[in-house]
mmCIF file of the C-alpha atoms, coordinates in Angstrom:
data_MODEL
# 
_entry.id   MODEL 
# 
loop_
_atom_site.group_PDB 
_atom_site.id 
_atom_site.type_symbol 
_atom_site.label_atom_id 
_atom_site.label_alt_id 
_atom_site.label_comp_id 
_atom_site.label_asym_id 
_atom_site.label_entity_id 
_atom_site.label_seq_id 
_atom_site.pdbx_PDB_ins_code 
_atom_site.Cartn_x 
_atom_site.Cartn_y 
_atom_site.Cartn_z 
_atom_site.occupancy 
_atom_site.B_iso_or_equiv 
_atom_site.pdbx_formal_charge 
_atom_site.auth_seq_id 
_atom_site.auth_comp_id 
_atom_site.auth_asym_id 
_atom_site.auth_atom_id 
_atom_site.pdbx_PDB_model_num 
ATOM 1   C CA . UNK A 1 1   ? 157.440 132.155 94.483  1.00 0.00 ? 1   UNK A CA 1 
ATOM 2   C CA . UNK A 1 2   ? 158.397 135.720 93.718  1.00 0.00 ? 2   UNK A CA 1 
ATOM 3   C CA . UNK A 1 3   ? 161.072 137.954 95.238  1.00 0.00 ? 3   UNK A CA 1 
ATOM 4   C CA . UNK A 1 4   ? 161.949 141.617 94.943  1.00 0.00 ? 4   UNK A CA 1 
ATOM 5   C CA . UNK A 1 5   ? 165.466 142.981 95.392  1.00 0.00 ? 5   UNK A CA 1 
ATOM 6   C CA . UNK A 1 6   ? 166.243 146.689 95.575  1.00 0.00 ? 6   UNK A CA 1 
ATOM 7   C CA . UNK A 1 7   ? 169.540 148.247 94.574  1.00 0.00 ? 7   UNK A CA 1 
ATOM 8   C CA . UNK A 1 8   ? 171.002 151.631 93.711  1.00 0.00 ? 8   UNK A CA 1 
ATOM 9   C CA . UNK A 1 9   ? 170.946 153.305 97.088  1.00 0.00 ? 9   UNK A CA 1 
ATOM 10  C CA . UNK A 1 10  ? 173.859 155.204 98.519  1.00 0.00 ? 10  UNK A CA 1 
ATOM 11  C CA . UNK A 1 11  ? 175.139 158.553 99.700  1.00 0.00 ? 11  UNK A CA 1 
ATOM 12  C CA . UNK A 1 12  ? 174.389 161.614 97.599  1.00 0.00 ? 12  UNK A CA 1 
ATOM 13  C CA . UNK A 1 13  ? 174.665 165.364 98.116  1.00 0.00 ? 13  UNK A CA 1 
ATOM 14  C CA . UNK A 1 14  ? 171.566 167.556 98.305  1.00 0.00 ? 14  UNK A CA 1 
ATOM 15  C CA . UNK A 1 15  ? 170.395 168.366 94.803  1.00 0.00 ? 15  UNK A CA 1 
ATOM 16  C CA . UNK A 1 16  ? 171.872 165.175 93.435  1.00 0.00 ? 16  UNK A CA 1 
ATOM 17  C CA . UNK A 1 17  ? 170.209 162.186 91.814  1.00 0.00 ? 17  UNK A CA 1 
ATOM 18  C CA . UNK A 1 18  ? 169.944 158.451 92.270  1.00 0.00 ? 18  UNK A CA 1 
ATOM 19  C CA . UNK A 1 19  ? 168.130 155.721 90.401  1.00 0.00 ? 19  UNK A CA 1 
ATOM 20  C CA . UNK A 1 20  ? 166.810 152.841 92.443  1.00 0.00 ? 20  UNK A CA 1 
ATOM 21  C CA . UNK A 1 21  ? 166.101 149.473 90.862  1.00 0.00 ? 21  UNK A CA 1 
ATOM 22  C CA . UNK A 1 22  ? 163.716 146.740 91.914  1.00 0.00 ? 22  UNK A CA 1 
ATOM 23  C CA . UNK A 1 23  ? 164.374 143.394 90.266  1.00 0.00 ? 23  UNK A CA 1 
ATOM 24  C CA . UNK A 1 24  ? 161.741 140.676 90.395  1.00 0.00 ? 24  UNK A CA 1 
ATOM 25  C CA . UNK A 1 25  ? 162.761 137.030 90.319  1.00 0.00 ? 25  UNK A CA 1 
ATOM 26  C CA . UNK A 1 26  ? 161.216 133.622 90.767  1.00 0.00 ? 26  UNK A CA 1 
ATOM 27  C CA . UNK A 1 27  ? 157.701 133.021 89.582  1.00 0.00 ? 27  UNK A CA 1 
ATOM 28  C CA . UNK A 1 28  ? 156.513 136.270 88.086  1.00 0.00 ? 28  UNK A CA 1 
ATOM 29  C CA . UNK A 1 29  ? 152.878 136.962 88.811  1.00 0.00 ? 29  UNK A CA 1 
ATOM 30  C CA . UNK A 1 30  ? 150.684 139.425 87.095  1.00 0.00 ? 30  UNK A CA 1 
ATOM 31  C CA . UNK A 1 31  ? 151.390 142.641 88.957  1.00 0.00 ? 31  UNK A CA 1 
ATOM 32  C CA . UNK A 1 32  ? 148.435 144.864 89.608  1.00 0.00 ? 32  UNK A CA 1 
ATOM 33  C CA . UNK A 1 33  ? 150.398 147.682 91.194  1.00 0.00 ? 33  UNK A CA 1 
ATOM 34  C CA . UNK A 1 34  ? 154.103 148.247 91.723  1.00 0.00 ? 34  UNK A CA 1 
ATOM 35  C CA . UNK A 1 35  ? 155.362 150.974 93.971  1.00 0.00 ? 35  UNK A CA 1 
ATOM 36  C CA . UNK A 1 36  ? 157.891 152.409 96.343  1.00 0.00 ? 36  UNK A CA 1 
ATOM 37  C CA . UNK A 1 37  ? 157.736 153.217 100.039 1.00 0.00 ? 37  UNK A CA 1 
ATOM 38  C CA . UNK A 1 38  ? 160.339 154.618 102.391 1.00 0.00 ? 38  UNK A CA 1 
ATOM 39  C CA . UNK A 1 39  ? 161.012 154.579 106.097 1.00 0.00 ? 39  UNK A CA 1 
ATOM 40  C CA . UNK A 1 40  ? 163.237 156.896 108.093 1.00 0.00 ? 40  UNK A CA 1 
ATOM 41  C CA . UNK A 1 41  ? 164.438 155.994 111.602 1.00 0.00 ? 41  UNK A CA 1 
ATOM 42  C CA . UNK A 1 42  ? 161.718 156.553 114.167 1.00 0.00 ? 42  UNK A CA 1 
ATOM 43  C CA . UNK A 1 43  ? 159.064 157.166 111.543 1.00 0.00 ? 43  UNK A CA 1 
ATOM 44  C CA . UNK A 1 44  ? 156.334 155.115 109.945 1.00 0.00 ? 44  UNK A CA 1 
ATOM 45  C CA . UNK A 1 45  ? 156.812 153.678 106.517 1.00 0.00 ? 45  UNK A CA 1 
ATOM 46  C CA . UNK A 1 46  ? 155.314 156.081 104.015 1.00 0.00 ? 46  UNK A CA 1 
ATOM 47  C CA . UNK A 1 47  ? 154.123 155.671 100.479 1.00 0.00 ? 47  UNK A CA 1 
ATOM 48  C CA . UNK A 1 48  ? 156.212 157.351 97.785  1.00 0.00 ? 48  UNK A CA 1 
ATOM 49  C CA . UNK A 1 49  ? 154.980 156.333 94.336  1.00 0.00 ? 49  UNK A CA 1 
ATOM 50  C CA . UNK A 1 50  ? 152.975 153.690 92.494  1.00 0.00 ? 50  UNK A CA 1 
ATOM 51  C CA . UNK A 1 51  ? 152.439 152.488 88.964  1.00 0.00 ? 51  UNK A CA 1 
ATOM 52  C CA . UNK A 1 52  ? 149.521 150.335 87.849  1.00 0.00 ? 52  UNK A CA 1 
ATOM 53  C CA . UNK A 1 53  ? 149.724 147.576 85.273  1.00 0.00 ? 53  UNK A CA 1 
ATOM 54  C CA . UNK A 1 54  ? 148.207 150.029 82.833  1.00 0.00 ? 54  UNK A CA 1 
ATOM 55  C CA . UNK A 1 55  ? 150.992 152.541 83.398  1.00 0.00 ? 55  UNK A CA 1 
ATOM 56  C CA . UNK A 1 56  ? 149.153 155.087 85.511  1.00 0.00 ? 56  UNK A CA 1 
ATOM 57  C CA . UNK A 1 57  ? 151.360 156.740 88.125  1.00 0.00 ? 57  UNK A CA 1 
ATOM 58  C CA . UNK A 1 58  ? 150.792 158.511 91.406  1.00 0.00 ? 58  UNK A CA 1 
ATOM 59  C CA . UNK A 1 59  ? 153.214 160.300 93.700  1.00 0.00 ? 59  UNK A CA 1 
ATOM 60  C CA . UNK A 1 60  ? 153.284 161.561 97.225  1.00 0.00 ? 60  UNK A CA 1 
ATOM 61  C CA . UNK A 1 61  ? 153.188 165.340 97.405  1.00 0.00 ? 61  UNK A CA 1 
ATOM 62  C CA . UNK A 1 62  ? 156.621 165.361 99.009  1.00 0.00 ? 62  UNK A CA 1 
ATOM 63  C CA . UNK A 1 63  ? 158.271 163.854 95.917  1.00 0.00 ? 63  UNK A CA 1 
ATOM 64  C CA . UNK A 1 64  ? 156.006 165.025 93.111  1.00 0.00 ? 64  UNK A CA 1 
ATOM 65  C CA . UNK A 1 65  ? 157.969 166.677 90.337  1.00 0.00 ? 65  UNK A CA 1 
ATOM 66  C CA . UNK A 1 66  ? 161.261 165.230 91.581  1.00 0.00 ? 66  UNK A CA 1 
ATOM 67  C CA . UNK A 1 67  ? 160.787 161.448 91.466  1.00 0.00 ? 67  UNK A CA 1 
ATOM 68  C CA . UNK A 1 68  ? 159.716 159.304 88.532  1.00 0.00 ? 68  UNK A CA 1 
ATOM 69  C CA . UNK A 1 69  ? 158.551 155.709 88.727  1.00 0.00 ? 69  UNK A CA 1 
ATOM 70  C CA . UNK A 1 70  ? 159.009 153.465 85.697  1.00 0.00 ? 70  UNK A CA 1 
ATOM 71  C CA . UNK A 1 71  ? 159.407 149.835 84.691  1.00 0.00 ? 71  UNK A CA 1 
ATOM 72  C CA . UNK A 1 72  ? 161.100 147.639 82.110  1.00 0.00 ? 72  UNK A CA 1 
ATOM 73  C CA . UNK A 1 73  ? 158.916 144.595 81.613  1.00 0.00 ? 73  UNK A CA 1 
ATOM 74  C CA . UNK A 1 74  ? 161.543 142.778 79.543  1.00 0.00 ? 74  UNK A CA 1 
ATOM 75  C CA . UNK A 1 75  ? 163.940 142.973 82.492  1.00 0.00 ? 75  UNK A CA 1 
ATOM 76  C CA . UNK A 1 76  ? 161.294 142.381 85.160  1.00 0.00 ? 76  UNK A CA 1 
ATOM 77  C CA . UNK A 1 77  ? 162.618 145.496 86.826  1.00 0.00 ? 77  UNK A CA 1 
ATOM 78  C CA . UNK A 1 78  ? 161.063 148.625 88.226  1.00 0.00 ? 78  UNK A CA 1 
ATOM 79  C CA . UNK A 1 79  ? 162.834 151.912 88.820  1.00 0.00 ? 79  UNK A CA 1 
ATOM 80  C CA . UNK A 1 80  ? 162.580 155.026 90.887  1.00 0.00 ? 80  UNK A CA 1 
ATOM 81  C CA . UNK A 1 81  ? 164.466 157.983 89.445  1.00 0.00 ? 81  UNK A CA 1 
ATOM 82  C CA . UNK A 1 82  ? 165.169 160.439 92.235  1.00 0.00 ? 82  UNK A CA 1 
ATOM 83  C CA . UNK A 1 83  ? 166.210 163.973 91.305  1.00 0.00 ? 83  UNK A CA 1 
ATOM 84  C CA . UNK A 1 84  ? 166.750 167.146 93.303  1.00 0.00 ? 84  UNK A CA 1 
ATOM 85  C CA . UNK A 1 85  ? 167.264 165.082 96.417  1.00 0.00 ? 85  UNK A CA 1 
ATOM 86  C CA . UNK A 1 86  ? 166.800 166.664 99.810  1.00 0.00 ? 86  UNK A CA 1 
ATOM 87  C CA . UNK A 1 87  ? 168.086 165.618 103.239 1.00 0.00 ? 87  UNK A CA 1 
ATOM 88  C CA . UNK A 1 88  ? 164.517 164.749 104.204 1.00 0.00 ? 88  UNK A CA 1 
ATOM 89  C CA . UNK A 1 89  ? 164.538 162.089 101.480 1.00 0.00 ? 89  UNK A CA 1 
ATOM 90  C CA . UNK A 1 90  ? 166.975 160.086 103.606 1.00 0.00 ? 90  UNK A CA 1 
ATOM 91  C CA . UNK A 1 91  ? 165.376 156.724 104.348 1.00 0.00 ? 91  UNK A CA 1 
ATOM 92  C CA . UNK A 1 92  ? 165.378 153.054 103.538 1.00 0.00 ? 92  UNK A CA 1 
ATOM 93  C CA . UNK A 1 93  ? 163.476 152.641 100.299 1.00 0.00 ? 93  UNK A CA 1 
ATOM 94  C CA . UNK A 1 94  ? 161.387 149.538 99.679  1.00 0.00 ? 94  UNK A CA 1 
ATOM 95  C CA . UNK A 1 95  ? 159.771 148.341 96.500  1.00 0.00 ? 95  UNK A CA 1 
ATOM 96  C CA . UNK A 1 96  ? 156.426 146.617 96.634  1.00 0.00 ? 96  UNK A CA 1 
ATOM 97  C CA . UNK A 1 97  ? 154.238 144.646 94.284  1.00 0.00 ? 97  UNK A CA 1 
ATOM 98  C CA . UNK A 1 98  ? 150.595 143.703 94.569  1.00 0.00 ? 98  UNK A CA 1 
ATOM 99  C CA . UNK A 1 99  ? 149.905 140.341 92.968  1.00 0.00 ? 99  UNK A CA 1 
ATOM 100 C CA . UNK A 1 100 ? 146.874 138.101 92.540  1.00 0.00 ? 100 UNK A CA 1 
ATOM 101 C CA . UNK A 1 101 ? 146.279 135.713 95.429  1.00 0.00 ? 101 UNK A CA 1 
ATOM 102 C CA . UNK A 1 102 ? 143.281 133.461 95.108  1.00 0.00 ? 102 UNK A CA 1 
ATOM 103 C CA . UNK A 1 103 ? 140.269 135.663 94.718  1.00 0.00 ? 103 UNK A CA 1 
ATOM 104 C CA . UNK A 1 104 ? 142.133 138.625 96.201  1.00 0.00 ? 104 UNK A CA 1 
ATOM 105 C CA . UNK A 1 105 ? 145.556 140.240 96.206  1.00 0.00 ? 105 UNK A CA 1 
ATOM 106 C CA . UNK A 1 106 ? 148.768 139.959 98.211  1.00 0.00 ? 106 UNK A CA 1 
ATOM 107 C CA . UNK A 1 107 ? 151.733 142.282 98.694  1.00 0.00 ? 107 UNK A CA 1 
ATOM 108 C CA . UNK A 1 108 ? 155.394 141.390 98.259  1.00 0.00 ? 108 UNK A CA 1 
ATOM 109 C CA . UNK A 1 109 ? 158.156 143.566 99.677  1.00 0.00 ? 109 UNK A CA 1 
ATOM 110 C CA . UNK A 1 110 ? 161.850 143.841 98.993  1.00 0.00 ? 110 UNK A CA 1 
ATOM 111 C CA . UNK A 1 111 ? 164.492 144.107 101.708 1.00 0.00 ? 111 UNK A CA 1 
ATOM 112 C CA . UNK A 1 112 ? 165.140 147.780 101.116 1.00 0.00 ? 112 UNK A CA 1 
ATOM 113 C CA . UNK A 1 113 ? 168.048 149.962 100.062 1.00 0.00 ? 113 UNK A CA 1 
ATOM 114 C CA . UNK A 1 114 ? 169.474 152.863 102.053 1.00 0.00 ? 114 UNK A CA 1 
ATOM 115 C CA . UNK A 1 115 ? 169.405 156.349 100.580 1.00 0.00 ? 115 UNK A CA 1 
ATOM 116 C CA . UNK A 1 116 ? 171.292 159.054 102.455 1.00 0.00 ? 116 UNK A CA 1 
ATOM 117 C CA . UNK A 1 117 ? 171.199 162.673 101.313 1.00 0.00 ? 117 UNK A CA 1 
ATOM 118 C CA . UNK A 1 118 ? 173.825 164.724 103.077 1.00 0.00 ? 118 UNK A CA 1 
ATOM 119 C CA . UNK A 1 119 ? 176.570 167.215 102.386 1.00 0.00 ? 119 UNK A CA 1 
# 
């Protein structure tokens, strides 16, 4: 049993910053990949950023240079630092973890946290 809970969302002005947190609880599996996705109303959920167990990171072009994904293993928590926010960043942000499942892998999702960028 493993759960992910996002926090840190809210209302911020364009150009502002937020740091989202993703806390893991329950039985902690080995995590192959941890990442963030977002979904705006009427749009498909899109990938934002990922970090592998080895620390390699990747970012969507739309957030590259503005967002930073990180983790604190001692706290079982991942983060998404969001700088220079734009109105188009408005969405529900979800954290995700890929964990071992039998001979394959499974994905676990959090419930999401709302980020609204508006003046």
